[in-house]
Short mmCIF file of N, CA and C and ligand atoms in Angstrom, two decimals:
data_model
loop_
_atom_site.label_atom_id
_atom_site.label_comp_id
_atom_site.label_asym_id
_atom_site.label_seq_id
_atom_site.Cartn_x
_atom_site.Cartn_y
_atom_site.Cartn_z
N UNK A 1384 12.89 6.89 18.56
CA UNK A 1384 12.22 6.26 17.42
C UNK A 1384 12.63 6.98 16.14
N UNK A 1385 13.07 6.19 15.17
CA UNK A 1385 13.50 6.74 13.89
C UNK A 1385 12.29 7.09 13.03
N UNK A 1386 12.30 8.29 12.41
CA UNK A 1386 11.18 8.62 11.53
C UNK A 1386 11.13 7.69 10.32
N UNK A 1387 9.92 7.48 9.82
CA UNK A 1387 9.74 6.61 8.65
C UNK A 1387 10.24 7.34 7.42
N UNK A 1388 11.02 6.66 6.64
CA UNK A 1388 11.49 7.23 5.37
C UNK A 1388 10.42 6.97 4.32
N UNK A 1389 9.96 8.03 3.69
CA UNK A 1389 8.87 7.90 2.71
C UNK A 1389 9.39 7.94 1.29
N UNK A 1390 8.76 7.16 0.44
CA UNK A 1390 9.03 7.19 -0.99
C UNK A 1390 7.84 7.93 -1.62
N UNK A 1391 8.08 9.16 -2.02
CA UNK A 1391 6.98 10.00 -2.51
C UNK A 1391 6.33 9.40 -3.76
N UNK A 1392 7.14 8.80 -4.64
CA UNK A 1392 6.61 8.21 -5.87
C UNK A 1392 6.61 6.70 -5.72
N UNK A 1393 5.46 6.15 -5.50
CA UNK A 1393 5.35 4.70 -5.34
C UNK A 1393 4.10 4.23 -6.06
N UNK A 1394 4.27 3.65 -7.26
CA UNK A 1394 3.09 3.15 -7.97
C UNK A 1394 2.36 2.11 -7.13
N UNK A 1395 1.05 2.10 -7.24
CA UNK A 1395 0.24 1.12 -6.51
C UNK A 1395 0.40 -0.25 -7.16
N UNK A 1396 0.44 -1.31 -6.35
CA UNK A 1396 0.56 -2.66 -6.94
C UNK A 1396 -0.72 -3.08 -7.66
N UNK A 1397 -0.56 -3.85 -8.71
CA UNK A 1397 -1.70 -4.43 -9.40
C UNK A 1397 -2.15 -5.68 -8.66
N UNK A 1398 -3.41 -6.03 -8.82
CA UNK A 1398 -4.02 -7.15 -8.10
C UNK A 1398 -3.24 -8.46 -8.28
N UNK A 1399 -2.76 -8.75 -9.49
CA UNK A 1399 -2.10 -10.02 -9.77
C UNK A 1399 -0.60 -9.86 -9.99
N UNK A 1400 -0.04 -8.79 -9.44
CA UNK A 1400 1.39 -8.49 -9.66
C UNK A 1400 2.27 -9.31 -8.72
N UNK A 1401 3.45 -9.65 -9.20
CA UNK A 1401 4.46 -10.33 -8.41
C UNK A 1401 5.18 -9.28 -7.55
N UNK A 1402 5.43 -9.61 -6.28
CA UNK A 1402 6.01 -8.66 -5.35
C UNK A 1402 7.33 -8.07 -5.85
N UNK A 1403 8.22 -8.92 -6.36
CA UNK A 1403 9.52 -8.41 -6.83
C UNK A 1403 9.33 -7.46 -8.01
N UNK A 1404 8.30 -7.68 -8.83
CA UNK A 1404 8.02 -6.77 -9.95
C UNK A 1404 7.63 -5.40 -9.40
N UNK A 1405 6.77 -5.39 -8.39
CA UNK A 1405 6.37 -4.11 -7.80
C UNK A 1405 7.58 -3.41 -7.18
N UNK A 1406 8.46 -4.18 -6.51
CA UNK A 1406 9.69 -3.58 -5.96
C UNK A 1406 10.48 -2.87 -7.07
N UNK A 1407 10.60 -3.53 -8.21
CA UNK A 1407 11.37 -2.94 -9.32
C UNK A 1407 10.65 -1.71 -9.88
N UNK A 1408 9.31 -1.76 -9.96
CA UNK A 1408 8.59 -0.59 -10.48
C UNK A 1408 8.77 0.62 -9.56
N UNK A 1409 8.72 0.39 -8.25
CA UNK A 1409 8.95 1.50 -7.31
C UNK A 1409 10.38 2.01 -7.45
N UNK A 1410 11.34 1.10 -7.44
CA UNK A 1410 12.75 1.47 -7.49
C UNK A 1410 13.11 2.23 -8.76
N UNK A 1411 12.43 1.90 -9.85
CA UNK A 1411 12.76 2.56 -11.12
C UNK A 1411 12.49 4.06 -11.06
N UNK A 1412 11.59 4.47 -10.20
CA UNK A 1412 11.33 5.91 -10.04
C UNK A 1412 12.51 6.62 -9.39
N UNK A 1413 13.40 5.86 -8.79
CA UNK A 1413 14.55 6.43 -8.10
C UNK A 1413 15.87 6.02 -8.76
N UNK A 1414 15.76 5.43 -9.96
CA UNK A 1414 16.94 5.01 -10.72
C UNK A 1414 17.87 4.15 -9.89
N UNK A 1415 17.32 3.24 -9.14
CA UNK A 1415 18.17 2.34 -8.37
C UNK A 1415 17.48 0.98 -8.26
N UNK A 1416 18.12 0.07 -7.55
CA UNK A 1416 17.60 -1.29 -7.42
C UNK A 1416 16.72 -1.40 -6.17
N UNK A 1417 15.88 -2.45 -6.12
CA UNK A 1417 15.11 -2.68 -4.88
C UNK A 1417 16.02 -2.83 -3.67
N UNK A 1418 17.17 -3.44 -3.87
CA UNK A 1418 18.14 -3.61 -2.78
C UNK A 1418 18.57 -2.24 -2.22
N UNK A 1419 18.83 -1.29 -3.11
CA UNK A 1419 19.23 0.04 -2.67
C UNK A 1419 18.08 0.75 -1.96
N UNK A 1420 16.87 0.61 -2.50
CA UNK A 1420 15.70 1.24 -1.84
C UNK A 1420 15.51 0.65 -0.46
N UNK A 1421 15.57 -0.69 -0.38
CA UNK A 1421 15.36 -1.35 0.91
C UNK A 1421 16.42 -0.95 1.92
N UNK A 1422 17.63 -0.80 1.44
CA UNK A 1422 18.72 -0.35 2.31
C UNK A 1422 18.44 1.06 2.83
N UNK A 1423 17.94 1.91 1.97
CA UNK A 1423 17.67 3.30 2.37
C UNK A 1423 16.50 3.37 3.36
N UNK A 1424 15.40 2.69 3.06
CA UNK A 1424 14.24 2.79 3.96
C UNK A 1424 14.49 2.10 5.29
N UNK A 1425 15.44 1.15 5.31
CA UNK A 1425 15.73 0.46 6.57
C UNK A 1425 16.86 1.15 7.33
N UNK A 1426 17.40 2.19 6.78
CA UNK A 1426 18.52 2.86 7.43
C UNK A 1426 19.80 2.05 7.34
N UNK A 1427 19.89 1.22 6.32
CA UNK A 1427 21.11 0.44 6.10
C UNK A 1427 21.16 -0.84 6.90
N UNK A 1428 20.00 -1.32 7.37
CA UNK A 1428 20.01 -2.52 8.21
C UNK A 1428 19.76 -3.82 7.45
N UNK A 1429 19.66 -3.74 6.13
CA UNK A 1429 19.42 -4.95 5.35
C UNK A 1429 20.70 -5.78 5.31
N UNK A 1430 20.55 -7.05 5.57
CA UNK A 1430 21.71 -7.93 5.60
C UNK A 1430 22.34 -8.11 4.24
N UNK A 1431 23.55 -8.68 4.20
CA UNK A 1431 24.24 -8.87 2.93
C UNK A 1431 23.63 -10.00 2.10
N UNK A 1432 23.95 -9.97 0.82
CA UNK A 1432 23.60 -11.05 -0.09
C UNK A 1432 22.10 -11.37 -0.15
N UNK A 1433 21.27 -10.37 -0.36
CA UNK A 1433 19.84 -10.68 -0.47
C UNK A 1433 19.55 -11.30 -1.84
N UNK A 1434 18.56 -12.11 -1.89
CA UNK A 1434 18.13 -12.68 -3.16
C UNK A 1434 16.75 -12.11 -3.45
N UNK A 1435 16.61 -11.50 -4.61
CA UNK A 1435 15.35 -10.83 -4.92
C UNK A 1435 14.16 -11.77 -4.83
N UNK A 1436 14.36 -13.01 -5.21
CA UNK A 1436 13.26 -13.97 -5.24
C UNK A 1436 12.76 -14.28 -3.83
N UNK A 1437 13.59 -14.02 -2.81
CA UNK A 1437 13.20 -14.39 -1.43
C UNK A 1437 11.88 -13.73 -1.04
N UNK A 1438 11.65 -12.50 -1.47
CA UNK A 1438 10.41 -11.83 -1.11
C UNK A 1438 9.20 -12.44 -1.82
N UNK A 1439 9.43 -12.99 -3.00
CA UNK A 1439 8.32 -13.60 -3.72
C UNK A 1439 7.88 -14.90 -3.07
N UNK A 1440 8.85 -15.71 -2.65
CA UNK A 1440 8.52 -17.02 -2.11
C UNK A 1440 8.02 -16.93 -0.67
N UNK A 1441 8.67 -16.15 0.14
CA UNK A 1441 8.17 -15.95 1.51
C UNK A 1441 8.38 -14.49 1.86
N UNK A 1442 7.30 -13.77 1.97
CA UNK A 1442 7.39 -12.35 2.24
C UNK A 1442 8.12 -12.13 3.57
N UNK A 1443 9.23 -11.42 3.50
CA UNK A 1443 10.01 -11.07 4.68
C UNK A 1443 9.21 -9.98 5.41
N UNK A 1444 8.58 -10.35 6.52
CA UNK A 1444 7.65 -9.42 7.16
C UNK A 1444 8.27 -8.10 7.59
N UNK A 1445 9.46 -8.09 8.23
CA UNK A 1445 10.04 -6.78 8.58
C UNK A 1445 10.31 -5.92 7.34
N UNK A 1446 10.84 -6.55 6.28
CA UNK A 1446 11.12 -5.79 5.06
C UNK A 1446 9.82 -5.33 4.40
N UNK A 1447 8.84 -6.20 4.36
CA UNK A 1447 7.55 -5.83 3.76
C UNK A 1447 6.90 -4.69 4.55
N UNK A 1448 7.05 -4.71 5.85
CA UNK A 1448 6.50 -3.64 6.69
C UNK A 1448 7.17 -2.31 6.32
N UNK A 1449 8.50 -2.34 6.13
CA UNK A 1449 9.21 -1.12 5.76
C UNK A 1449 8.74 -0.58 4.41
N UNK A 1450 8.61 -1.48 3.44
CA UNK A 1450 8.13 -1.07 2.10
C UNK A 1450 6.73 -0.47 2.21
N UNK A 1451 5.87 -1.11 3.00
CA UNK A 1451 4.49 -0.62 3.15
C UNK A 1451 4.47 0.76 3.79
N UNK A 1452 5.25 0.96 4.83
CA UNK A 1452 5.29 2.27 5.50
C UNK A 1452 5.84 3.33 4.56
N UNK A 1453 6.93 3.01 3.87
CA UNK A 1453 7.57 3.98 2.99
C UNK A 1453 6.67 4.38 1.82
N UNK A 1454 5.83 3.44 1.38
CA UNK A 1454 4.98 3.68 0.21
C UNK A 1454 3.53 3.95 0.59
N UNK A 1455 3.28 4.07 1.87
CA UNK A 1455 1.94 4.39 2.37
C UNK A 1455 0.89 3.38 1.88
N UNK A 1456 1.25 2.11 2.07
CA UNK A 1456 0.36 1.01 1.71
C UNK A 1456 0.15 0.14 2.94
N UNK A 1457 -0.86 -0.72 2.87
CA UNK A 1457 -1.06 -1.67 3.96
C UNK A 1457 -0.13 -2.87 3.76
N UNK A 1458 0.50 -3.31 4.85
CA UNK A 1458 1.42 -4.44 4.76
C UNK A 1458 0.74 -5.67 4.17
N UNK A 1459 -0.49 -5.90 4.56
CA UNK A 1459 -1.22 -7.08 4.07
C UNK A 1459 -1.40 -7.04 2.55
N UNK A 1460 -1.52 -5.85 1.99
CA UNK A 1460 -1.67 -5.73 0.53
C UNK A 1460 -0.38 -6.08 -0.20
N UNK A 1461 0.76 -5.85 0.45
CA UNK A 1461 2.04 -6.24 -0.17
C UNK A 1461 2.30 -7.74 0.04
N UNK A 1462 1.98 -8.24 1.21
CA UNK A 1462 2.18 -9.67 1.47
C UNK A 1462 1.36 -10.52 0.50
N UNK A 1463 0.23 -10.00 0.09
CA UNK A 1463 -0.64 -10.70 -0.86
C UNK A 1463 0.06 -10.89 -2.21
N UNK A 1464 1.03 -10.06 -2.53
CA UNK A 1464 1.74 -10.15 -3.81
C UNK A 1464 2.78 -11.27 -3.83
N UNK A 1465 3.15 -11.77 -2.66
CA UNK A 1465 4.18 -12.82 -2.63
C UNK A 1465 3.56 -14.15 -3.03
N UNK A 1466 4.39 -15.11 -3.33
CA UNK A 1466 3.93 -16.43 -3.75
C UNK A 1466 3.63 -17.35 -2.58
N UNK A 1467 3.97 -16.93 -1.37
CA UNK A 1467 3.78 -17.81 -0.21
C UNK A 1467 2.31 -18.09 0.08
N UNK A 1468 1.43 -17.19 -0.33
CA UNK A 1468 0.01 -17.39 -0.07
C UNK A 1468 -0.64 -18.38 -1.04
N UNK A 1469 0.12 -18.89 -1.99
CA UNK A 1469 -0.44 -19.84 -2.94
C UNK A 1469 -0.51 -21.24 -2.37
N UNK A 1470 0.19 -21.51 -1.26
CA UNK A 1470 0.20 -22.83 -0.67
C UNK A 1470 1.10 -23.81 -1.40
N UNK A 1471 1.91 -23.29 -2.32
CA UNK A 1471 2.82 -24.14 -3.10
C UNK A 1471 4.23 -24.01 -2.55
N UNK A 1472 5.06 -25.02 -2.81
CA UNK A 1472 6.44 -24.96 -2.34
C UNK A 1472 7.25 -24.04 -3.26
N UNK A 1473 8.38 -23.58 -2.74
CA UNK A 1473 9.27 -22.72 -3.53
C UNK A 1473 9.76 -23.40 -4.80
N UNK A 1474 9.84 -24.75 -4.76
CA UNK A 1474 10.32 -25.49 -5.94
C UNK A 1474 9.32 -25.47 -7.09
N UNK A 1475 8.10 -25.04 -6.83
CA UNK A 1475 7.11 -25.02 -7.90
C UNK A 1475 7.06 -23.68 -8.63
N UNK A 1476 8.09 -22.85 -8.37
CA UNK A 1476 8.19 -21.57 -9.06
C UNK A 1476 9.54 -21.46 -9.76
N UNK A 1477 9.59 -20.70 -10.83
CA UNK A 1477 10.84 -20.44 -11.52
C UNK A 1477 11.49 -19.25 -10.80
N UNK A 1478 12.61 -19.50 -10.13
CA UNK A 1478 13.21 -18.46 -9.30
C UNK A 1478 13.97 -17.41 -10.11
N UNK A 1479 14.54 -17.81 -11.22
CA UNK A 1479 15.30 -16.84 -12.03
C UNK A 1479 14.35 -16.11 -12.98
N UNK A 1480 14.18 -14.81 -12.79
CA UNK A 1480 13.26 -14.07 -13.66
C UNK A 1480 13.61 -14.18 -15.15
N UNK A 1481 14.88 -14.41 -15.45
CA UNK A 1481 15.28 -14.53 -16.84
C UNK A 1481 14.74 -15.79 -17.49
N UNK A 1482 14.35 -16.76 -16.68
CA UNK A 1482 13.83 -18.02 -17.20
C UNK A 1482 12.32 -18.15 -17.10
N UNK A 1483 11.67 -17.10 -16.63
CA UNK A 1483 10.21 -17.14 -16.52
C UNK A 1483 9.58 -16.77 -17.85
N UNK A 1484 8.41 -17.31 -18.08
CA UNK A 1484 7.66 -16.92 -19.25
C UNK A 1484 7.02 -15.56 -19.05
N UNK A 1485 6.83 -14.88 -20.13
CA UNK A 1485 6.07 -13.63 -20.10
C UNK A 1485 5.09 -13.68 -21.26
N UNK A 1486 4.04 -12.93 -21.18
CA UNK A 1486 3.04 -12.92 -22.24
C UNK A 1486 3.07 -11.56 -22.94
N UNK A 1487 3.56 -11.53 -24.18
CA UNK A 1487 3.63 -10.25 -24.90
C UNK A 1487 2.26 -9.62 -25.12
N UNK A 1488 1.23 -10.45 -25.24
CA UNK A 1488 -0.12 -9.91 -25.44
C UNK A 1488 -0.57 -9.14 -24.20
N UNK A 1489 -0.34 -9.73 -23.03
CA UNK A 1489 -0.72 -9.03 -21.80
C UNK A 1489 0.11 -7.75 -21.63
N UNK A 1490 1.40 -7.81 -22.00
CA UNK A 1490 2.25 -6.62 -21.89
C UNK A 1490 1.78 -5.54 -22.86
N UNK A 1491 1.40 -5.94 -24.08
CA UNK A 1491 0.86 -4.97 -25.04
C UNK A 1491 -0.43 -4.35 -24.51
N UNK A 1492 -1.24 -5.18 -23.87
CA UNK A 1492 -2.49 -4.70 -23.30
C UNK A 1492 -2.21 -3.67 -22.19
N UNK A 1493 -1.16 -3.92 -21.40
CA UNK A 1493 -0.78 -2.95 -20.36
C UNK A 1493 -0.52 -1.59 -21.00
N UNK A 1494 0.27 -1.60 -22.07
CA UNK A 1494 0.62 -0.35 -22.74
C UNK A 1494 -0.60 0.32 -23.34
N UNK A 1495 -1.46 -0.49 -24.00
CA UNK A 1495 -2.66 0.07 -24.62
C UNK A 1495 -3.58 0.72 -23.59
N UNK A 1496 -3.58 0.18 -22.39
CA UNK A 1496 -4.45 0.72 -21.34
C UNK A 1496 -3.76 1.77 -20.49
N UNK A 1497 -2.53 2.14 -20.91
CA UNK A 1497 -1.83 3.26 -20.27
C UNK A 1497 -1.27 2.97 -18.89
N UNK A 1498 -1.02 1.70 -18.59
CA UNK A 1498 -0.43 1.37 -17.29
C UNK A 1498 0.97 0.80 -17.49
N UNK A 1499 1.72 0.74 -16.40
CA UNK A 1499 3.05 0.14 -16.44
C UNK A 1499 2.95 -1.32 -16.87
N UNK A 1500 3.98 -1.79 -17.57
CA UNK A 1500 4.11 -3.22 -17.76
C UNK A 1500 4.36 -3.83 -16.39
N UNK A 1501 3.82 -5.01 -16.15
CA UNK A 1501 4.14 -5.67 -14.89
C UNK A 1501 4.07 -7.18 -15.05
N UNK A 1502 4.81 -7.89 -14.19
CA UNK A 1502 4.84 -9.35 -14.23
C UNK A 1502 3.76 -9.92 -13.34
N UNK A 1503 2.98 -10.82 -13.89
CA UNK A 1503 1.91 -11.47 -13.14
C UNK A 1503 2.49 -12.59 -12.28
N UNK A 1504 1.88 -12.79 -11.11
CA UNK A 1504 2.34 -13.87 -10.23
C UNK A 1504 2.26 -15.22 -10.94
N UNK A 1505 1.25 -15.42 -11.75
CA UNK A 1505 1.06 -16.72 -12.41
C UNK A 1505 2.22 -17.05 -13.35
N UNK A 1506 2.93 -16.06 -13.83
CA UNK A 1506 4.04 -16.31 -14.74
C UNK A 1506 5.23 -16.97 -14.04
N UNK A 1507 5.28 -16.91 -12.72
CA UNK A 1507 6.40 -17.52 -11.97
C UNK A 1507 6.21 -19.01 -11.74
N UNK A 1508 5.03 -19.54 -12.04
CA UNK A 1508 4.75 -20.97 -11.82
C UNK A 1508 5.48 -21.81 -12.86
N UNK A 1509 6.05 -22.95 -12.41
CA UNK A 1509 6.83 -23.78 -13.33
C UNK A 1509 6.00 -24.28 -14.51
N UNK A 1510 4.70 -24.45 -14.30
CA UNK A 1510 3.87 -24.99 -15.37
C UNK A 1510 3.36 -23.90 -16.32
N UNK A 1511 3.71 -22.65 -16.08
CA UNK A 1511 3.22 -21.56 -16.94
C UNK A 1511 3.96 -21.57 -18.27
N UNK A 1512 3.34 -22.14 -19.28
CA UNK A 1512 3.94 -22.17 -20.61
C UNK A 1512 3.10 -21.38 -21.61
N UNK A 1513 1.88 -21.09 -21.27
CA UNK A 1513 1.01 -20.29 -22.13
C UNK A 1513 0.13 -19.44 -21.24
N UNK A 1514 -0.20 -18.27 -21.72
CA UNK A 1514 -1.03 -17.37 -20.94
C UNK A 1514 -2.46 -17.94 -20.87
N UNK A 1515 -3.01 -18.07 -19.67
CA UNK A 1515 -4.37 -18.61 -19.57
C UNK A 1515 -5.42 -17.68 -20.16
N UNK A 1516 -5.04 -16.42 -20.43
CA UNK A 1516 -6.00 -15.47 -20.97
C UNK A 1516 -6.11 -15.56 -22.48
N UNK A 1517 -5.18 -16.25 -23.12
CA UNK A 1517 -5.20 -16.30 -24.58
C UNK A 1517 -6.26 -17.25 -25.09
N UNK A 1518 -6.89 -16.86 -26.14
CA UNK A 1518 -7.92 -17.68 -26.75
C UNK A 1518 -7.30 -18.41 -27.93
N UNK A 1519 -6.89 -19.68 -27.69
CA UNK A 1519 -6.21 -20.46 -28.71
C UNK A 1519 -7.22 -21.02 -29.69
N UNK A 1520 -6.85 -21.10 -30.97
CA UNK A 1520 -7.77 -21.71 -31.94
C UNK A 1520 -8.01 -23.18 -31.60
N UNK A 1521 -9.24 -23.60 -31.77
CA UNK A 1521 -9.59 -24.99 -31.47
C UNK A 1521 -9.91 -25.71 -32.78
N UNK A 1522 -9.57 -27.00 -32.81
CA UNK A 1522 -9.87 -27.81 -33.99
C UNK A 1522 -11.26 -28.39 -33.90
ZN1 ZN B 1037 -1.40 -12.97 -21.58
#
């Protein structure tokens, strides 16, 4: 049995965080990509050509288990970050992070409260054009 490879620095996921965002936050502590981290914790068993969005749409259970073990988290808490639990199809999410909306107000709030910036799961929805937390002026 191979010993579990541990990631000593692994920020805890936020309640409404997108799984791929958490992967990037963990990886940033090691100056590498989630792909490189996953390759290291799996002992190099990750297949070629991974797509980062794949974990968001359907949590890859073996990979999620490895991330959970390496970061000393419960697997179920990481699976909760994926979009598969929303009951929506993959087509109802924006797969390219560069095309997703972000809310600068929420990001500013993250900084003001002394936490990492992070991407909310709701921002990946195709219909997300405005932050539901914003209080828009009414006529
Ligand atoms: Zn917002």
